[in-house]
Amino acid sequence: MSGNGTGTGIGASVKRKEDVRFLTGRGRYTDDINLPEQLHAHILRSTTAHAEIGGIDAKAARKAPGVHAVFTGADMEGVGGIPTGWLIHSKDGSPMVEPPHPALATGKVRYVGDCVAIVVADTKEQAQAAAALVEVDYRDLPAVATIAAASAEGAPLVWDEAPGNVCYDWEVGDKAATDAAFESAAHVVSIDVVNQRLVPNAIEPRAALANFDPSTGDYTLYTTSQNPHLTRLLLGAFVLGIPEHKLRIVAPDVGGGFGSKIPHYAEEAILTWTAGKLARPVKWTCDRMDAFKSDTHGRDHKSTAELALDADGAFTGLRVSTTANLGAYLSTFAPCVPTYLYGILFAGPYTTPAIYVEVKALFTNTVPVDALRGAGRPEATYLLERLVEKAARVTGIDRVELRRRNFIREFPYQTPVALQYDQGDYDSTLDLALAAAEWDGFEARREEAAARGKLRGIGVSTFIEACGIAPSAVVGSLGARAGLYESGSVRVHPTGSVTVFTGTHSHGQGHETTFAQIVSEMLGVEFDAVEVVHGDSARIPFGMGTYGSRSLAVGGSAICKAVDKVVAKGKKIAAHLMEASVEDVEFADGTFTVAGTDRSRTIGEVALTAYVPHNYPEGLEPGLEETAFYDPLNFTFPAGTHVAEVEVDPETGEVELLRVACSDDVGRIVNPMIVAGQLHGGLAHGIGQALLEECRYEDNGQPATASFMNYTMPRAADLPSFDLRHNTTLCTHNPLGAKGVGEVGSIGVPPAVINAVLDALRPVGVTEIDMPATSQRVWQAIQDAKAS
Amino acid sequence: MEDFQYHAPGSVDAAVSLLRDAEDGKVVAGGMSLLPLMKLGLAAPGGLVSLGKVSGLDGIADRGSEIEVGALCTHAQVAAAEIVRERIPALAAMAEGIGDAQVRNRGTIGGSVAHNDPAADYPAACLALGATIATDRREIAADDFFLGMFFTALEEDEVITAVRFPVPTRAGWAKFPNPASKYAVAGVMAADGPAGVRVAVTGASGDGVFRVAEMEAALASSFEPASVAGVSVSAEAMLSDDAAGPEYRAHLVTVMAKRAVEEA
Ligand SMILES: Cc1cc2nc3c(=O)[nH]c(=O)nc-3n(C[C@H](O)[C@H](O)[C@H](O)COP(=O)(O)OP(=O)(O)OC[C@H]3O[C@@H](n4cnc5c(N)ncnc54)[C@H](O)[C@@H]3O)c2cc1C
């Protein structure tokens, strides 16, 4: 695993294998797949945020041209509801309120976009036209769309069984110890922040194509999923009652997910059930407008936090109180995002000895919220880094110095909120970023900008993340209903080429390249002789998919273990061929050698022998194929420092992002080009949240930002060129030393940008601003500061 | 999208008679505004008459005191045209600032003017420069053409053939774009030309493009940024949306006016 960065091995910027098909338009996405006899479906969605369904009249739709069937919630009665994957317990020990989630609404609809009926026709256009003929008698009920509305006294209830709209009221940390820290504090700094709701907007909309073969009773579902096996488990076992051997899930090329393709969605269940009913393949592809209303959203927190410091600026206590909006139903990972992916992050890179976090999660009449790039960790990091910044202002201690004074320097480090960090080097990471950002020369740049009438500011965030979640027994004790291990299989073919089967899923991450680099280096076979297969439950033993920056750290580790097994077996075969004892056989660069001799056999020779076992060790099975499951021993802890520099036009409030410098410790880097790509994408995502993106609802629960005409996605022109540096320490507990990189940008950069905006606005008296710092919001803040 | 008849005639006359005969006929040029409306079901023309095969509508000509832009000229064409860049640089700058590259490569001046979106840029240029809109049957002064949001003096079966812009002594354009759509939140053209000193604003009012008499008067006595920097428009008449509430929009109108004069 030395990886010298040359050729195609670990550390080399190998061009991505998958890009040839993507860039030439030959990718095979779900919507590209067509089956004989295929029908097309349109999902009719609720147009109102909260209503009783008085009745549904589908007579006209059923008679419309080309229509084969219209099904509603009543038809699916008896089919299981869409389950959630995590059970959270409240402070008082009671389990969260877990309302039913029928795939097609029965009784009531609970958000604009809720699935009401499926219309199946010969063509997509016919299905869509017929859907307009379905008459739904909505008896409107009052709706709650925001945290404020849902938590108001006497607020309308989304679920009768959830008084106050509360799903759970959770806590982590030692409250008494934290309160005590505040009593003896020299300074207490508090802050209120909103972490706004975002729409993930993967470029490929969700799609599904379901098939049922009446002759075998087998179901196949092609779907846009980040984790096909998880979907098989939830859809098969919980919703439709199809045993796993009769249900195949294929997630072919998938055009981005960012978390929104983790959940098992109602549409997957509706399509699969309908295909069974009609014994015909049925396809559905979401359009962009419906995607805004039905892909899970992200974030949506409102928080208050306080930091206690001693006279020297050491953090002595942190108290966080958050309300999280979960939307109308509990999506697959929803309950765990604002708890175990959020509350336990609050030590950050700091030695704060006492931390207490409480999170109240609410139901509202909005699209369900689930993981979105970073999932909980961006929310925690943003809050903490805004608070630390404010503490620097309040205490008068330099903001970089204050962070340094509180850095963790001894590892392993046990935080007061459950996590144990294995390794890190926060000082050097910070130094590297400050140097890249030319932090020290900033005041001159501020003055130069001021001479042009512009307000220039610089901001920093220092952060950790917890990725590669996590030992199955640990997550099980925290309420996970699944294990979070990964599988990997390595099949060495008779002539020495290799197929690798991974339970992770690549939807932009480049696994077909990265994993091939690892296996090619470990087995000493040509890079082009290694093929990586993913995304098909019929081909992959099992898998938990891709999210939480886990693929390399967890999935890559499983592959390494499988390679180790291949090598161990190969040694037995080689020893037999060379008439040596197994203990004396060494393996390096694709060659088995008897130690201290020139006797050797190549991996190709050994593979051929394994499949043509004429001269073969007694009792050893033929074949050279091994599977390994890897259960992580801990989270991994990537860490970094991000610095942003902005200029504000005080006349219009426009924020121009001029520079972003990052120094990151993501553990082992297998392919620097792919790592840079992941960082770029994550940074774009984080900058989008800081400056541009915001999903809003009208008070009545109608989505107010449901198209690209008013939901601002970051464009290339909104982004500066990124200056990326690495300060690598290796993860101590997985074979690759990998930590994860997919979420770094969206976690680390938002507070750096907002801290920079606030730094710019300080001269005009603005001290607080919420994301996104749009020109209107900045201009308004300046006016308000002038007025006060 | 509803079914429709598609026609691609070779002349303006043929287009006009097809429009007359079609049930609820509509011209389509670049399709950048009309097709999204059809997709959303907000427009459902029975006959779609494309101007794509009509020749002679895509030229830009120097007519001495005027620049004539054919109705089918795309925004990209206008932005890149040497004549426009030399003689009315503000118009080239305006065209260059429309939407994104795809929209500029498809969208046409005729479509923009005919559509009269309250956030479209061309109406401000037409009004500020005192343009003339030429159609298959008449010439309409810009002053008489834009009649409020999505509403113009065009008859149902009337086809724009060209827009003629008098060359000004000086003119400047400044636009504050909506961050998501790139349409104007406030776009201002300030011009000093044959039609006098004019300040036309788009994107800001629900009634569409409008002129600001007070700014024009101030500029007429002294054409410099300071003349308009202190002139505000009433927030009450302003549009309000996600990107800008009425006060902010009114403020932006003044800032953009000032910048437009700076550019002139
Ligand atoms: C994402 C996006 C961003 C945009 N941003 C901007 C922007 O920043 N600024 C801006 O000004 N515009 C913007 N637009 C609109 C764009 O400029 C359109 O192209 C333009 O408004 C219409 O031109 P078109 O040729 O596409 O017209 P079409 O869509 O083909 O037609 C529009 C209307 O005009 C009629 N029409 C077309 N040609 C004629 C003619 N010769 N005679 C009579 N009637 C005719 C049609 O019947 C129809 O009613 C944007 C559009 C999009 C999609």
JSON list of N, CA, C and O in Angstrom, two decimals, chain A residues 666-704:
[
{"chain": "A", "resi": 666, "resn": "VAL", "atom": "N", "xyz": [-7.86, 13.98, 4.34]},
{"chain": "A", "resi": 666, "resn": "VAL", "atom": "CA", "xyz": [-8.90, 13.01, 3.99]},
{"chain": "A", "resi": 666, "resn": "VAL", "atom": "C", "xyz": [-8.36, 11.58, 4.08]},
{"chain": "A", "resi": 666, "resn": "VAL", "atom": "O", "xyz": [-8.97, 10.65, 3.60]},
{"chain": "A", "resi": 667, "resn": "GLY", "atom": "N", "xyz": [-7.18, 11.43, 4.72]},
{"chain": "A", "resi": 667, "resn": "GLY", "atom": "CA", "xyz": [-6.58, 10.10, 4.79]},
{"chain": "A", "resi": 667, "resn": "GLY", "atom": "C", "xyz": [-5.92, 9.74, 3.47]},
{"chain": "A", "resi": 667, "resn": "GLY", "atom": "O", "xyz": [-5.59, 10.62, 2.66]},
{"chain": "A", "resi": 668, "resn": "ARG", "atom": "N", "xyz": [-5.76, 8.45, 3.23]},
{"chain": "A", "resi": 668, "resn": "ARG", "atom": "CA", "xyz": [-5.10, 7.96, 2.02]},
{"chain": "A", "resi": 668, "resn": "ARG", "atom": "C", "xyz": [-5.79, 8.49, 0.76]},
{"chain": "A", "resi": 668, "resn": "ARG", "atom": "O", "xyz": [-7.00, 8.41, 0.64]},
{"chain": "A", "resi": 669, "resn": "ILE", "atom": "N", "xyz": [-5.00, 9.02, -0.14]},
{"chain": "A", "resi": 669, "resn": "ILE", "atom": "CA", "xyz": [-5.54, 9.48, -1.43]},
{"chain": "A", "resi": 669, "resn": "ILE", "atom": "C", "xyz": [-5.17, 8.46, -2.49]},
{"chain": "A", "resi": 669, "resn": "ILE", "atom": "O", "xyz": [-3.99, 8.25, -2.79]},
{"chain": "A", "resi": 670, "resn": "VAL", "atom": "N", "xyz": [-6.15, 7.81, -3.04]},
{"chain": "A", "resi": 670, "resn": "VAL", "atom": "CA", "xyz": [-5.89, 6.79, -4.06]},
{"chain": "A", "resi": 670, "resn": "VAL", "atom": "C", "xyz": [-5.73, 7.44, -5.43]},
{"chain": "A", "resi": 670, "resn": "VAL", "atom": "O", "xyz": [-4.84, 7.10, -6.20]},
{"chain": "A", "resi": 671, "resn": "ASN", "atom": "N", "xyz": [-6.62, 8.41, -5.73]},
{"chain": "A", "resi": 671, "resn": "ASN", "atom": "CA", "xyz": [-6.56, 9.09, -7.03]},
{"chain": "A", "resi": 671, "resn": "ASN", "atom": "C", "xyz": [-6.73, 10.59, -6.79]},
{"chain": "A", "resi": 671, "resn": "ASN", "atom": "O", "xyz": [-7.84, 11.07, -6.56]},
{"chain": "A", "resi": 672, "resn": "PRO", "atom": "N", "xyz": [-5.63, 11.35, -6.83]},
{"chain": "A", "resi": 672, "resn": "PRO", "atom": "CA", "xyz": [-5.69, 12.78, -6.49]},
{"chain": "A", "resi": 672, "resn": "PRO", "atom": "C", "xyz": [-6.67, 13.56, -7.37]},
{"chain": "A", "resi": 672, "resn": "PRO", "atom": "O", "xyz": [-7.32, 14.49, -6.90]},
{"chain": "A", "resi": 673, "resn": "MET", "atom": "N", "xyz": [-6.81, 13.16, -8.64]},
{"chain": "A", "resi": 673, "resn": "MET", "atom": "CA", "xyz": [-7.71, 13.88, -9.52]},
{"chain": "A", "resi": 673, "resn": "MET", "atom": "C", "xyz": [-9.17, 13.69, -9.07]},
{"chain": "A", "resi": 673, "resn": "MET", "atom": "O", "xyz": [-9.96, 14.64, -9.04]},
{"chain": "A", "resi": 674, "resn": "ILE", "atom": "N", "xyz": [-9.49, 12.46, -8.70]},
{"chain": "A", "resi": 674, "resn": "ILE", "atom": "CA", "xyz": [-10.86, 12.20, -8.24]},
{"chain": "A", "resi": 674, "resn": "ILE", "atom": "C", "xyz": [-11.11, 12.90, -6.91]},
{"chain": "A", "resi": 674, "resn": "ILE", "atom": "O", "xyz": [-12.20, 13.45, -6.67]},
{"chain": "A", "resi": 675, "resn": "VAL", "atom": "N", "xyz": [-10.12, 12.91, -6.06]},
{"chain": "A", "resi": 675, "resn": "VAL", "atom": "CA", "xyz": [-10.26, 13.62, -4.78]},
{"chain": "A", "resi": 675, "resn": "VAL", "atom": "C", "xyz": [-10.50, 15.11, -5.02]},
{"chain": "A", "resi": 675, "resn": "VAL", "atom": "O", "xyz": [-11.38, 15.73, -4.41]},
{"chain": "A", "resi": 676, "resn": "ALA", "atom": "N", "xyz": [-9.75, 15.68, -5.96]},
{"chain": "A", "resi": 676, "resn": "ALA", "atom": "CA", "xyz": [-9.97, 17.09, -6.28]},
{"chain": "A", "resi": 676, "resn": "ALA", "atom": "C", "xyz": [-11.39, 17.30, -6.81]},
{"chain": "A", "resi": 676, "resn": "ALA", "atom": "O", "xyz": [-12.07, 18.27, -6.45]},
{"chain": "A", "resi": 677, "resn": "GLY", "atom": "N", "xyz": [-11.84, 16.38, -7.64]},
{"chain": "A", "resi": 677, "resn": "GLY", "atom": "CA", "xyz": [-13.20, 16.48, -8.18]},
{"chain": "A", "resi": 677, "resn": "GLY", "atom": "C", "xyz": [-14.25, 16.43, -7.09]},
{"chain": "A", "resi": 677, "resn": "GLY", "atom": "O", "xyz": [-15.22, 17.20, -7.10]},
{"chain": "A", "resi": 678, "resn": "GLN", "atom": "N", "xyz": [-14.06, 15.53, -6.14]},
{"chain": "A", "resi": 678, "resn": "GLN", "atom": "CA", "xyz": [-15.01, 15.43, -5.03]},
{"chain": "A", "resi": 678, "resn": "GLN", "atom": "C", "xyz": [-14.99, 16.71, -4.20]},
{"chain": "A", "resi": 678, "resn": "GLN", "atom": "O", "xyz": [-16.03, 17.20, -3.77]},
{"chain": "A", "resi": 679, "resn": "LEU", "atom": "N", "xyz": [-13.78, 17.25, -3.99]},
{"chain": "A", "resi": 679, "resn": "LEU", "atom": "CA", "xyz": [-13.69, 18.50, -3.23]},
{"chain": "A", "resi": 679, "resn": "LEU", "atom": "C", "xyz": [-14.37, 19.64, -3.98]},
{"chain": "A", "resi": 679, "resn": "LEU", "atom": "O", "xyz": [-15.12, 20.42, -3.39]},
{"chain": "A", "resi": 680, "resn": "HIS", "atom": "N", "xyz": [-14.12, 19.72, -5.27]},
{"chain": "A", "resi": 680, "resn": "HIS", "atom": "CA", "xyz": [-14.74, 20.79, -6.07]},
{"chain": "A", "resi": 680, "resn": "HIS", "atom": "C", "xyz": [-16.26, 20.71, -5.97]},
{"chain": "A", "resi": 680, "resn": "HIS", "atom": "O", "xyz": [-16.93, 21.72, -5.74]},
{"chain": "A", "resi": 681, "resn": "GLY", "atom": "N", "xyz": [-16.80, 19.51, -6.16]},
{"chain": "A", "resi": 681, "resn": "GLY", "atom": "CA", "xyz": [-18.26, 19.36, -6.11]},
{"chain": "A", "resi": 681, "resn": "GLY", "atom": "C", "xyz": [-18.81, 19.70, -4.74]},
{"chain": "A", "resi": 681, "resn": "GLY", "atom": "O", "xyz": [-19.82, 20.40, -4.62]},
{"chain": "A", "resi": 682, "resn": "GLY", "atom": "N", "xyz": [-18.15, 19.22, -3.71]},
{"chain": "A", "resi": 682, "resn": "GLY", "atom": "CA", "xyz": [-18.60, 19.51, -2.35]},
{"chain": "A", "resi": 682, "resn": "GLY", "atom": "C", "xyz": [-18.53, 21.00, -2.04]},
{"chain": "A", "resi": 682, "resn": "GLY", "atom": "O", "xyz": [-19.42, 21.56, -1.39]},
{"chain": "A", "resi": 683, "resn": "LEU", "atom": "N", "xyz": [-17.46, 21.64, -2.51]},
{"chain": "A", "resi": 683, "resn": "LEU", "atom": "CA", "xyz": [-17.33, 23.08, -2.27]},
{"chain": "A", "resi": 683, "resn": "LEU", "atom": "C", "xyz": [-18.43, 23.84, -2.99]},
{"chain": "A", "resi": 683, "resn": "LEU", "atom": "O", "xyz": [-19.03, 24.78, -2.44]},
{"chain": "A", "resi": 684, "resn": "ALA", "atom": "N", "xyz": [-18.73, 23.43, -4.23]},
{"chain": "A", "resi": 684, "resn": "ALA", "atom": "CA", "xyz": [-19.81, 24.09, -4.96]},
{"chain": "A", "resi": 684, "resn": "ALA", "atom": "C", "xyz": [-21.12, 23.95, -4.19]},
{"chain": "A", "resi": 684, "resn": "ALA", "atom": "O", "xyz": [-21.90, 24.89, -4.05]},
{"chain": "A", "resi": 685, "resn": "HIS", "atom": "N", "xyz": [-21.31, 22.75, -3.65]},
{"chain": "A", "resi": 685, "resn": "HIS", "atom": "CA", "xyz": [-22.51, 22.49, -2.86]},
{"chain": "A", "resi": 685, "resn": "HIS", "atom": "C", "xyz": [-22.56, 23.40, -1.62]},
{"chain": "A", "resi": 685, "resn": "HIS", "atom": "O", "xyz": [-23.58, 24.02, -1.31]},
{"chain": "A", "resi": 686, "resn": "GLY", "atom": "N", "xyz": [-21.45, 23.48, -0.93]},
{"chain": "A", "resi": 686, "resn": "GLY", "atom": "CA", "xyz": [-21.38, 24.29, 0.30]},
{"chain": "A", "resi": 686, "resn": "GLY", "atom": "C", "xyz": [-21.51, 25.78, 0.01]},
{"chain": "A", "resi": 686, "resn": "GLY", "atom": "O", "xyz": [-22.15, 26.52, 0.76]},
{"chain": "A", "resi": 687, "resn": "ILE", "atom": "N", "xyz": [-20.93, 26.20, -1.10]},
{"chain": "A", "resi": 687, "resn": "ILE", "atom": "CA", "xyz": [-21.03, 27.61, -1.48]},
{"chain": "A", "resi": 687, "resn": "ILE", "atom": "C", "xyz": [-22.46, 27.92, -1.91]},
{"chain": "A", "resi": 687, "resn": "ILE", "atom": "O", "xyz": [-23.01, 28.98, -1.61]},
{"chain": "A", "resi": 688, "resn": "GLY", "atom": "N", "xyz": [-23.08, 26.95, -2.57]},
{"chain": "A", "resi": 688, "resn": "GLY", "atom": "CA", "xyz": [-24.50, 27.10, -2.92]},
{"chain": "A", "resi": 688, "resn": "GLY", "atom": "C", "xyz": [-25.33, 27.33, -1.67]},
{"chain": "A", "resi": 688, "resn": "GLY", "atom": "O", "xyz": [-26.18, 28.23, -1.63]},
{"chain": "A", "resi": 689, "resn": "GLN", "atom": "N", "xyz": [-25.06, 26.56, -0.64]},
{"chain": "A", "resi": 689, "resn": "GLN", "atom": "CA", "xyz": [-25.83, 26.75, 0.60]},
{"chain": "A", "resi": 689, "resn": "GLN", "atom": "C", "xyz": [-25.51, 28.10, 1.23]},
{"chain": "A", "resi": 689, "resn": "GLN", "atom": "O", "xyz": [-26.41, 28.81, 1.69]},
{"chain": "A", "resi": 690, "resn": "ALA", "atom": "N", "xyz": [-24.25, 28.48, 1.24]},
{"chain": "A", "resi": 690, "resn": "ALA", "atom": "CA", "xyz": [-23.87, 29.72, 1.93]},
{"chain": "A", "resi": 690, "resn": "ALA", "atom": "C", "xyz": [-24.43, 30.96, 1.22]},
{"chain": "A", "resi": 690, "resn": "ALA", "atom": "O", "xyz": [-24.84, 31.90, 1.89]},
{"chain": "A", "resi": 691, "resn": "LEU", "atom": "N", "xyz": [-24.47, 30.94, -0.10]},
{"chain": "A", "resi": 691, "resn": "LEU", "atom": "CA", "xyz": [-24.78, 32.18, -0.81]},
{"chain": "A", "resi": 691, "resn": "LEU", "atom": "C", "xyz": [-26.04, 32.15, -1.66]},
{"chain": "A", "resi": 691, "resn": "LEU", "atom": "O", "xyz": [-26.58, 33.21, -1.98]},
{"chain": "A", "resi": 692, "resn": "LEU", "atom": "N", "xyz": [-26.51, 31.00, -2.07]},
{"chain": "A", "resi": 692, "resn": "LEU", "atom": "CA", "xyz": [-27.52, 30.99, -3.13]},
{"chain": "A", "resi": 692, "resn": "LEU", "atom": "C", "xyz": [-28.79, 30.20, -2.84]},
{"chain": "A", "resi": 692, "resn": "LEU", "atom": "O", "xyz": [-29.89, 30.65, -3.16]},
{"chain": "A", "resi": 693, "resn": "GLU", "atom": "N", "xyz": [-28.67, 29.00, -2.31]},
{"chain": "A", "resi": 693, "resn": "GLU", "atom": "CA", "xyz": [-29.80, 28.08, -2.30]},
{"chain": "A", "resi": 693, "resn": "GLU", "atom": "C", "xyz": [-30.69, 28.23, -1.07]},
{"chain": "A", "resi": 693, "resn": "GLU", "atom": "O", "xyz": [-30.20, 28.38, 0.04]},
{"chain": "A", "resi": 694, "resn": "GLU", "atom": "N", "xyz": [-31.98, 28.16, -1.31]},
{"chain": "A", "resi": 694, "resn": "GLU", "atom": "CA", "xyz": [-32.92, 28.14, -0.18]},
{"chain": "A", "resi": 694, "resn": "GLU", "atom": "C", "xyz": [-34.26, 27.61, -0.66]},
{"chain": "A", "resi": 694, "resn": "GLU", "atom": "O", "xyz": [-34.85, 28.15, -1.60]},
{"chain": "A", "resi": 695, "resn": "CYS", "atom": "N", "xyz": [-34.72, 26.58, -0.01]},
{"chain": "A", "resi": 695, "resn": "CYS", "atom": "CA", "xyz": [-36.05, 26.04, -0.32]},
{"chain": "A", "resi": 695, "resn": "CYS", "atom": "C", "xyz": [-37.04, 26.61, 0.67]},
{"chain": "A", "resi": 695, "resn": "CYS", "atom": "O", "xyz": [-36.87, 26.47, 1.88]},
{"chain": "A", "resi": 696, "resn": "ARG", "atom": "N", "xyz": [-38.05, 27.29, 0.13]},
{"chain": "A", "resi": 696, "resn": "ARG", "atom": "CA", "xyz": [-39.05, 27.89, 1.02]},
{"chain": "A", "resi": 696, "resn": "ARG", "atom": "C", "xyz": [-40.45, 27.42, 0.66]},
{"chain": "A", "resi": 696, "resn": "ARG", "atom": "O", "xyz": [-40.72, 27.01, -0.46]},
{"chain": "A", "resi": 697, "resn": "TYR", "atom": "N", "xyz": [-41.30, 27.52, 1.65]},
{"chain": "A", "resi": 697, "resn": "TYR", "atom": "CA", "xyz": [-42.71, 27.19, 1.48]},
{"chain": "A", "resi": 697, "resn": "TYR", "atom": "C", "xyz": [-43.57, 28.39, 1.82]},
{"chain": "A", "resi": 697, "resn": "TYR", "atom": "O", "xyz": [-43.20, 29.20, 2.68]},
{"chain": "A", "resi": 698, "resn": "GLU", "atom": "N", "xyz": [-44.73, 28.48, 1.17]},
{"chain": "A", "resi": 698, "resn": "GLU", "atom": "CA", "xyz": [-45.74, 29.45, 1.61]},
{"chain": "A", "resi": 698, "resn": "GLU", "atom": "C", "xyz": [-46.31, 28.95, 2.94]},
{"chain": "A", "resi": 698, "resn": "GLU", "atom": "O", "xyz": [-46.21, 27.78, 3.26]},
{"chain": "A", "resi": 699, "resn": "ASP", "atom": "N", "xyz": [-46.99, 29.84, 3.65]},
{"chain": "A", "resi": 699, "resn": "ASP", "atom": "CA", "xyz": [-47.56, 29.44, 4.93]},
{"chain": "A", "resi": 699, "resn": "ASP", "atom": "C", "xyz": [-48.54, 28.27, 4.77]},
{"chain": "A", "resi": 699, "resn": "ASP", "atom": "O", "xyz": [-48.70, 27.46, 5.67]},
{"chain": "A", "resi": 700, "resn": "ASN", "atom": "N", "xyz": [-49.20, 28.20, 3.62]},
{"chain": "A", "resi": 700, "resn": "ASN", "atom": "CA", "xyz": [-50.18, 27.13, 3.42]},
{"chain": "A", "resi": 700, "resn": "ASN", "atom": "C", "xyz": [-49.55, 25.83, 2.93]},
{"chain": "A", "resi": 700, "resn": "ASN", "atom": "O", "xyz": [-50.25, 24.89, 2.57]},
{"chain": "A", "resi": 701, "resn": "GLY", "atom": "N", "xyz": [-48.22, 25.81, 2.91]},
{"chain": "A", "resi": 701, "resn": "GLY", "atom": "CA", "xyz": [-47.54, 24.57, 2.53]},
{"chain": "A", "resi": 701, "resn": "GLY", "atom": "C", "xyz": [-47.30, 24.40, 1.04]},
{"chain": "A", "resi": 701, "resn": "GLY", "atom": "O", "xyz": [-46.82, 23.36, 0.60]},
{"chain": "A", "resi": 702, "resn": "GLN", "atom": "N", "xyz": [-47.62, 25.43, 0.26]},
{"chain": "A", "resi": 702, "resn": "GLN", "atom": "CA", "xyz": [-47.28, 25.36, -1.16]},
{"chain": "A", "resi": 702, "resn": "GLN", "atom": "C", "xyz": [-45.79, 25.67, -1.32]},
{"chain": "A", "resi": 702, "resn": "GLN", "atom": "O", "xyz": [-45.30, 26.63, -0.73]},
{"chain": "A", "resi": 703, "resn": "PRO", "atom": "N", "xyz": [-45.09, 24.87, -2.11]},
{"chain": "A", "resi": 703, "resn": "PRO", "atom": "CA", "xyz": [-43.67, 25.16, -2.31]},
{"chain": "A", "resi": 703, "resn": "PRO", "atom": "C", "xyz": [-43.49, 26.50, -3.02]},
{"chain": "A", "resi": 703, "resn": "PRO", "atom": "O", "xyz": [-44.18, 26.78, -3.99]},
{"chain": "A", "resi": 704, "resn": "ALA", "atom": "N", "xyz": [-42.60, 27.34, -2.49]},
{"chain": "A", "resi": 704, "resn": "ALA", "atom": "CA", "xyz": [-42.41, 28.68, -3.07]},
{"chain": "A", "resi": 704, "resn": "ALA", "atom": "C", "xyz": [-41.21, 28.71, -4.00]},
{"chain": "A", "resi": 704, "resn": "ALA", "atom": "O", "xyz": [-41.03, 29.65, -4.76]}
]
